[in-house]
Coordinates of C-alpha atoms in Angstrom, one line a residue:
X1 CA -85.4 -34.4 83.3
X2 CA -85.6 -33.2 86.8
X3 CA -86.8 -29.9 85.3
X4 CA -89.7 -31.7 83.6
X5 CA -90.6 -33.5 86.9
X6 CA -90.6 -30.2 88.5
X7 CA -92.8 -29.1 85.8
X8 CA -95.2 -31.9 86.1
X9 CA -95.3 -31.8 90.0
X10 CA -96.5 -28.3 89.9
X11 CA -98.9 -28.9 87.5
X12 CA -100.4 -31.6 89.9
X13 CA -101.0 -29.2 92.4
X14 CA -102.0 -26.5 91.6
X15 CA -104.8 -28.5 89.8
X16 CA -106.0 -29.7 93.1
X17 CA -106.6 -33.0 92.5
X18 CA -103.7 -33.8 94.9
X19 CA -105.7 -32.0 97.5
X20 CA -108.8 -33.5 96.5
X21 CA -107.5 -37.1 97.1
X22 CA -106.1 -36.1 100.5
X23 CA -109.1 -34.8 101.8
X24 CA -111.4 -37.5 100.1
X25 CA -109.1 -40.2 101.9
X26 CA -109.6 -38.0 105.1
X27 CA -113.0 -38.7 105.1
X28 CA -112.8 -41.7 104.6
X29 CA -110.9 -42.7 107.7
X30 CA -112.7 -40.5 109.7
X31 CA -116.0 -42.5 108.8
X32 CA -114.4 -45.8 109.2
X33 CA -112.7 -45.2 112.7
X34 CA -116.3 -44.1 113.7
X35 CA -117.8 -47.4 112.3
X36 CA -115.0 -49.0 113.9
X37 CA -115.6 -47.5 117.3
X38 CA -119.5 -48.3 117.4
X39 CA -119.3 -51.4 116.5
X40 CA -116.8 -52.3 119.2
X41 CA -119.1 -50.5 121.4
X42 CA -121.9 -52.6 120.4
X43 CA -120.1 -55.5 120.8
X44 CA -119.1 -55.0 124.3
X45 CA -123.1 -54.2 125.1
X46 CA -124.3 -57.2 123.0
X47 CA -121.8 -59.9 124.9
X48 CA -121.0 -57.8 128.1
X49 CA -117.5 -58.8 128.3
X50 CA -114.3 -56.4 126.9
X51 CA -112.3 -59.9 126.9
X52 CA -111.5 -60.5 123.2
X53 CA -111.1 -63.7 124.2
X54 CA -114.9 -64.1 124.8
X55 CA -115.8 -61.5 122.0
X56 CA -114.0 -64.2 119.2
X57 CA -115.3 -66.8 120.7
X58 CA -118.6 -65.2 120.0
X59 CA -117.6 -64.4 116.7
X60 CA -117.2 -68.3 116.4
X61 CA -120.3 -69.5 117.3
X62 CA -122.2 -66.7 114.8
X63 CA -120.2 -68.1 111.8
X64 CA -120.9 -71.5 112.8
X65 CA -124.5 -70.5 113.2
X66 CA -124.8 -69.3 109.5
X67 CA -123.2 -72.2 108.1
X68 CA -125.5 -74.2 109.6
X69 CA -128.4 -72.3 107.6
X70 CA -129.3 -72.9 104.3
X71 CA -129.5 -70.0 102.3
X72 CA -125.6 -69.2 101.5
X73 CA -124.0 -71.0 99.0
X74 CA -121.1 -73.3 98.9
X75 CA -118.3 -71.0 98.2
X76 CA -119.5 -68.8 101.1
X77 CA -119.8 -71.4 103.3
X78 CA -116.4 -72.8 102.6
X79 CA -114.9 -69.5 103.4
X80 CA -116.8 -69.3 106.6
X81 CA -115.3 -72.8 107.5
X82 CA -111.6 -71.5 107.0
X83 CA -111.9 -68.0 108.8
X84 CA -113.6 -70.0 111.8
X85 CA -110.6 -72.4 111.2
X86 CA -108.0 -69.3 111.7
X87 CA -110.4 -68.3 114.2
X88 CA -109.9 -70.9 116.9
X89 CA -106.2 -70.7 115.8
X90 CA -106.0 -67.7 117.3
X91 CA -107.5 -68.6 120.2
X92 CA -105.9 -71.6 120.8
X93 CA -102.4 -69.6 120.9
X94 CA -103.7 -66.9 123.0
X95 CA -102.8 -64.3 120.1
X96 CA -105.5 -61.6 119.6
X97 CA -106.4 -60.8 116.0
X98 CA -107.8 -57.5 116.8
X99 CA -105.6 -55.8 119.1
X100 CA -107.2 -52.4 119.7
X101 CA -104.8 -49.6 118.4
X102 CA -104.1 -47.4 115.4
X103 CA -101.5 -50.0 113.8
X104 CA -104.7 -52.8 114.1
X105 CA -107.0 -50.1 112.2
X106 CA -103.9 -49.0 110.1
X107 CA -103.3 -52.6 109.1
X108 CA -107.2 -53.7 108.7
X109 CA -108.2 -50.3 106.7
X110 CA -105.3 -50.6 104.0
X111 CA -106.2 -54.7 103.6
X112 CA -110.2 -53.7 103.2
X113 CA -109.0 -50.7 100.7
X114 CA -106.8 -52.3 98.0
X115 CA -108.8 -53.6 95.7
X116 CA -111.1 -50.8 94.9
X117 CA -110.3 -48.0 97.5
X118 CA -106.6 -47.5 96.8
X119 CA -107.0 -47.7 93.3
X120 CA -110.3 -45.3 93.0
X121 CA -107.7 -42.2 94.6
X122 CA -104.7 -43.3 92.2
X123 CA -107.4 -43.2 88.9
X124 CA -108.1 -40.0 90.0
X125 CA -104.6 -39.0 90.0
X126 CA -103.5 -40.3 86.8
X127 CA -106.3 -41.0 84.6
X128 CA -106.2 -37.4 82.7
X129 CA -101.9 -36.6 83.2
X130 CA -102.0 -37.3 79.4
X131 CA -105.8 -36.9 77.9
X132 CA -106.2 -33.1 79.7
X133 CA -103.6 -31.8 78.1
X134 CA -104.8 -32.8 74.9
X135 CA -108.4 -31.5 75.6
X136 CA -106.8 -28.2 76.1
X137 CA -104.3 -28.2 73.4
X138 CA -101.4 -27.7 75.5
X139 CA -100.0 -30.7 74.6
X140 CA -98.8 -29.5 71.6
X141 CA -96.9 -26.6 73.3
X142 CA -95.0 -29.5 75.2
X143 CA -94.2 -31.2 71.9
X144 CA -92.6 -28.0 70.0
X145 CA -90.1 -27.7 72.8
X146 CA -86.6 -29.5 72.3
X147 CA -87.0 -32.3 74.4
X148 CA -87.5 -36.1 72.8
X149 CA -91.6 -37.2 73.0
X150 CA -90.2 -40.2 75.4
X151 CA -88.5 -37.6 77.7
X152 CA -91.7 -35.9 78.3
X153 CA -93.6 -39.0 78.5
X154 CA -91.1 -40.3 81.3
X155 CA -91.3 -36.6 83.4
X156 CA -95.3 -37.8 83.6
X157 CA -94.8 -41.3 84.8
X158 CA -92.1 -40.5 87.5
X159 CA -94.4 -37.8 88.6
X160 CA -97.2 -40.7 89.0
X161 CA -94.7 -42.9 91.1
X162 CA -94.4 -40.0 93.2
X163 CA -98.0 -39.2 93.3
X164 CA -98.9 -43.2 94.2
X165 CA -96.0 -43.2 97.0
X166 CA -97.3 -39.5 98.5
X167 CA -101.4 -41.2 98.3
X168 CA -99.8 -44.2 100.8
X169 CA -98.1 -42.3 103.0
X170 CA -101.6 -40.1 102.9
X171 CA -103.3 -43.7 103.8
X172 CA -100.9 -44.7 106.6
X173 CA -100.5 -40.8 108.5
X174 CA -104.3 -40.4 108.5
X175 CA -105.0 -43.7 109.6
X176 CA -102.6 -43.6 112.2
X177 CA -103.6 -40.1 113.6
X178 CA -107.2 -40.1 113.4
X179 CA -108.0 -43.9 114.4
X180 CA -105.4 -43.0 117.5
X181 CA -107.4 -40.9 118.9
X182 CA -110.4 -42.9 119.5
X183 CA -108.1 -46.6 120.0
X184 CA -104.8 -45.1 120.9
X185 CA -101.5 -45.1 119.6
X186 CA -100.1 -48.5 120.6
X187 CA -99.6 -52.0 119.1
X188 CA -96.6 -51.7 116.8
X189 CA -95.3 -54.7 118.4
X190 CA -98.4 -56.9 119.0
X191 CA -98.3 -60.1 117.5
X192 CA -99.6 -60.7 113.8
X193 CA -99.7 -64.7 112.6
X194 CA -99.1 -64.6 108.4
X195 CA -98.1 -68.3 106.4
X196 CA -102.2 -69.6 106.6
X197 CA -102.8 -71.5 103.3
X198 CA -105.9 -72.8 101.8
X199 CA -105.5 -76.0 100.5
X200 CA -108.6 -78.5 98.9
X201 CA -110.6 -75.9 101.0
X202 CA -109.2 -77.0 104.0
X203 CA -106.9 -74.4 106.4
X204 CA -102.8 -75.3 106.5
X205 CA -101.4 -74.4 109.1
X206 CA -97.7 -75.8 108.4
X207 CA -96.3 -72.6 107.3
X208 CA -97.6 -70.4 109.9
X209 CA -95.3 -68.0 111.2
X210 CA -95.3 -64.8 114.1
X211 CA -94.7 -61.4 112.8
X212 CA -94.3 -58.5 114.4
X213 CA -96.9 -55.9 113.5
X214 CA -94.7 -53.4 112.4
X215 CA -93.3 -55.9 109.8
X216 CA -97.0 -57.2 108.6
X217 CA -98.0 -53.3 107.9
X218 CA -94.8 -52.8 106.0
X219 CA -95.5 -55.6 104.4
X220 CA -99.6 -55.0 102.8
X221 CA -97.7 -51.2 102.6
X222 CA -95.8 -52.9 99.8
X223 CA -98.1 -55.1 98.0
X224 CA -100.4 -51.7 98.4
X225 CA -97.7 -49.6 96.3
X226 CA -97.4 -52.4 93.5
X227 CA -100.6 -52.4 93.3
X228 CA -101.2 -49.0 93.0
X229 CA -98.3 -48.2 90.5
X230 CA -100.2 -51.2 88.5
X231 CA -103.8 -49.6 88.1
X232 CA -101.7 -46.5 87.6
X233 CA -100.0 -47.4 85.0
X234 CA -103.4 -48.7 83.5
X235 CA -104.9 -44.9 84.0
X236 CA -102.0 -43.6 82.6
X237 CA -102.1 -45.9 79.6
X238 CA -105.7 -45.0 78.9
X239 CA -105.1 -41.3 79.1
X240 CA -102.6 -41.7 76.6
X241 CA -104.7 -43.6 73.8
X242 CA -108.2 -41.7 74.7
X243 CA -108.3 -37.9 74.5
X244 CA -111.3 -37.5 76.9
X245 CA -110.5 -37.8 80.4
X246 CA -114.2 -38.9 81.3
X247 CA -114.3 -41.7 78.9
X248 CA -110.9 -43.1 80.4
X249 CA -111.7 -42.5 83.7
X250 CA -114.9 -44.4 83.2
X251 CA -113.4 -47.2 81.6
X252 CA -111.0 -47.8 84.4
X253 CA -113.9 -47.4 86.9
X254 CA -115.4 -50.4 85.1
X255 CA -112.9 -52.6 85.1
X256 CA -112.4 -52.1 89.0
X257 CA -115.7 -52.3 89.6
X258 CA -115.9 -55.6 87.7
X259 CA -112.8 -56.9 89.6
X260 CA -115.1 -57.0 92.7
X261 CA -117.9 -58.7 91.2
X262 CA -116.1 -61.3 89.4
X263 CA -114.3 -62.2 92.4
X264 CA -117.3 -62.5 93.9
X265 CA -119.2 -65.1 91.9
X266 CA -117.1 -66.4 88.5
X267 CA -114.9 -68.5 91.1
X268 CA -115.7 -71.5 88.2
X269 CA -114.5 -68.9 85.7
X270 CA -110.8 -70.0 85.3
X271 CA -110.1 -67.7 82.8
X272 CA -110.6 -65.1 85.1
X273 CA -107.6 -65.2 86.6
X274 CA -105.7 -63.8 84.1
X275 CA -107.9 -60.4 84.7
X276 CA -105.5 -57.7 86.7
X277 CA -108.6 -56.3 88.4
X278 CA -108.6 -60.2 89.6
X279 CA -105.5 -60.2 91.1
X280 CA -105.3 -56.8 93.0
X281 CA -106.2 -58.4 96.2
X282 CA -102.8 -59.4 97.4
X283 CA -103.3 -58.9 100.8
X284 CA -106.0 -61.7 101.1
X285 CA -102.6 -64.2 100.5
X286 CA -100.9 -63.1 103.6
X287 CA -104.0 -63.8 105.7
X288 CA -104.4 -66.6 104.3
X289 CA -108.1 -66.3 102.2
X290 CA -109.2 -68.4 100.0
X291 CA -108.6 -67.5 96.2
X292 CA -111.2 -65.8 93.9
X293 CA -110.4 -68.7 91.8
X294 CA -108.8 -72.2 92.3
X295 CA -105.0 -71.5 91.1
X296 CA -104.2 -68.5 92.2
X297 CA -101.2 -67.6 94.8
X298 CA -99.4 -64.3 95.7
X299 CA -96.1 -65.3 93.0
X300 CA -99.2 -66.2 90.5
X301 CA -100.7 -61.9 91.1
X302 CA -97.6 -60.8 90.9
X303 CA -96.5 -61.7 87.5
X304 CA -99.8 -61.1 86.4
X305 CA -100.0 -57.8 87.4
X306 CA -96.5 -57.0 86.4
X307 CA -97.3 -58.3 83.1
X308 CA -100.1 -56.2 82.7
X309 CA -98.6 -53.1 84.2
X310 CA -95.2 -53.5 81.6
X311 CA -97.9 -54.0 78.8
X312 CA -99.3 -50.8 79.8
X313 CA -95.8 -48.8 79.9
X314 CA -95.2 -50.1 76.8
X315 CA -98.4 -49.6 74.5
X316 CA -98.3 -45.8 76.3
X317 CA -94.6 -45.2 75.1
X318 CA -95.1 -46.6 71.4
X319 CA -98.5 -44.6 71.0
X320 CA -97.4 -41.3 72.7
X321 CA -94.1 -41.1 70.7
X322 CA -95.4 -42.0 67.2
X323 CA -99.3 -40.5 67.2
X324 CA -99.6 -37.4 64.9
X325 CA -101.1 -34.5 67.6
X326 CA -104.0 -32.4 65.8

């Protein structure tokens, strides 16, 4: 087995695409931190003040500004209502939301990245470990070899786990090193609040809790890996069952591109829920967010996503070991 993992591990490589996500996530960061940076810098010209104590405050009084207009709708302006809620929570506890350093960035970047970001650079990873070995016929080479279909099958998803674990550590090393430069390298320790709930649209704050911000980023860092193994497993399960990697590829784009939109505006779609592209959001539960839709909690994701990620393991074992290969 560790033989095969080998195998598959080199095979990763030297097709690039390892290299390709590391540099594409490089990028990435690089434009973020540089977004990042401006718009502090505008901020601190637009208000004149570097207190973040002033510069939320501020923040406050735009969001109460826009509910006050009349061109959002409901469901936005319910959302506005809770984050100024958390806002002036904040504030009232002298705790800064947005303590400048790499950790802050580290932590914001990976929470803005998980539901489309993340999984985009995993697709590409695993959506064609199956399907481009049977485009170019050498999947039958692996099959005439002694070793049981499910063996071979097994080498390919372990090498995915690895490949999703090495594409976070990508994530958190960049983040860390190229956002330092520009905010520093400080804030492991700063203070992080986590326990907000959202109930009746209305902000709880019963449950509300200091963490260190080590602990949060460890924390998204997980929910960030199950995640990813999820809409990995996904990719892998559609490059088992479709021999052209463009068509599975595509199909998987879909669906994560219609995770977004249907969070977005089906919140009276109950059904919805049941969608993993839905549910990939998990970080929203530890900031307390409201829900896509009314029903949903961070136990509710899980199992939903670990449903649909075992379905996946399993319809990819049962086709893989008993399809005929032509």
């Amino acid at each position: 087995m560790n033989k095969l993992i080998y195998n598959e591990m080199l095979k990763l490589v030297k097709s690039k695409r390892l290299l390709v996500v590391t540099i594409i996530i490089g990028i990435m960061i690089m434009m973020f931190t540089y977004a990042q940076h401006r718009e502090m810098e505008n901020v601190k010209k637009r208000i004149g003040d570097t207190d973040w104590r002033v510069t939320l405050q501020q923040s406050i009084v735009d969001m109460q500004n826009r509910i006050g207009s009349s061109g959002i709708s409901e469901e936005f302006r319910s959302q506005l209502k809770v984050r100024i809620d958390q806002s002036q929570y904040y504030l009232d506890h002298n705790i800064n939301p947005q303590d400048p350093g790499a950790p802050t960035f580290l932590r914001v970047f990976l929470d803005n990245s998980i539901q489309l970001l993340l999984p985009l650079m995993v697709m590409i990873i695993s959506a064609d470990m199956v399907s481009s070995e049977k485009s170019l016929g050498t999947i039958k080479l692996l099959l005439t070899r002694p070793v049981r279909r499910w063996k071979i099958l097994l080498s390919k998803y372990i090498t995915l786990i690895l490949s999703v674990s090495f594409i976070l550590l990508m994530f958190g090393l960049f983040s860390y090193l190229i956002s330092g430069l520009f905010f520093g390298y400080t804030g492991w320790t700063a203070p992080v609040l986590t326990g907000f709930t959202v109930e009746a649209g209305e902000l709880n704050t019963a449950n509300v809790h200091l963490v260190p911000q080590w602990q949060y980023i460890l924390m998204i860092f997980g929910l960030g890996w199950f995640v990813s193994v999820v809409v990995g497993t996904l990719s892998f399960m559609f490059s088992v069952l479709i021999k052209s990697t463009a068509a599975g590829m595509g199909a998987m784009l879909a669906f994560l591109i219609s995770g977004t939109i249907i969070s977005s505006i089906a919140s009276s779609w109950e059904s919805a829920k049941y969608f993993f592209m839905v549910n990939l959001r998990l970080t929203d539960y530890l900031q307390g967010n409201i829900p896509p839709i009314e029903g949903m909690s961070l136990p509710f994701s899980l199992m939903v996503l670990s449903i649909w990620g075992l379905a996946g393991i399993i319809i990819s074992f049962l086709v893989f070991t008993r399809r005929d290969v032509y």
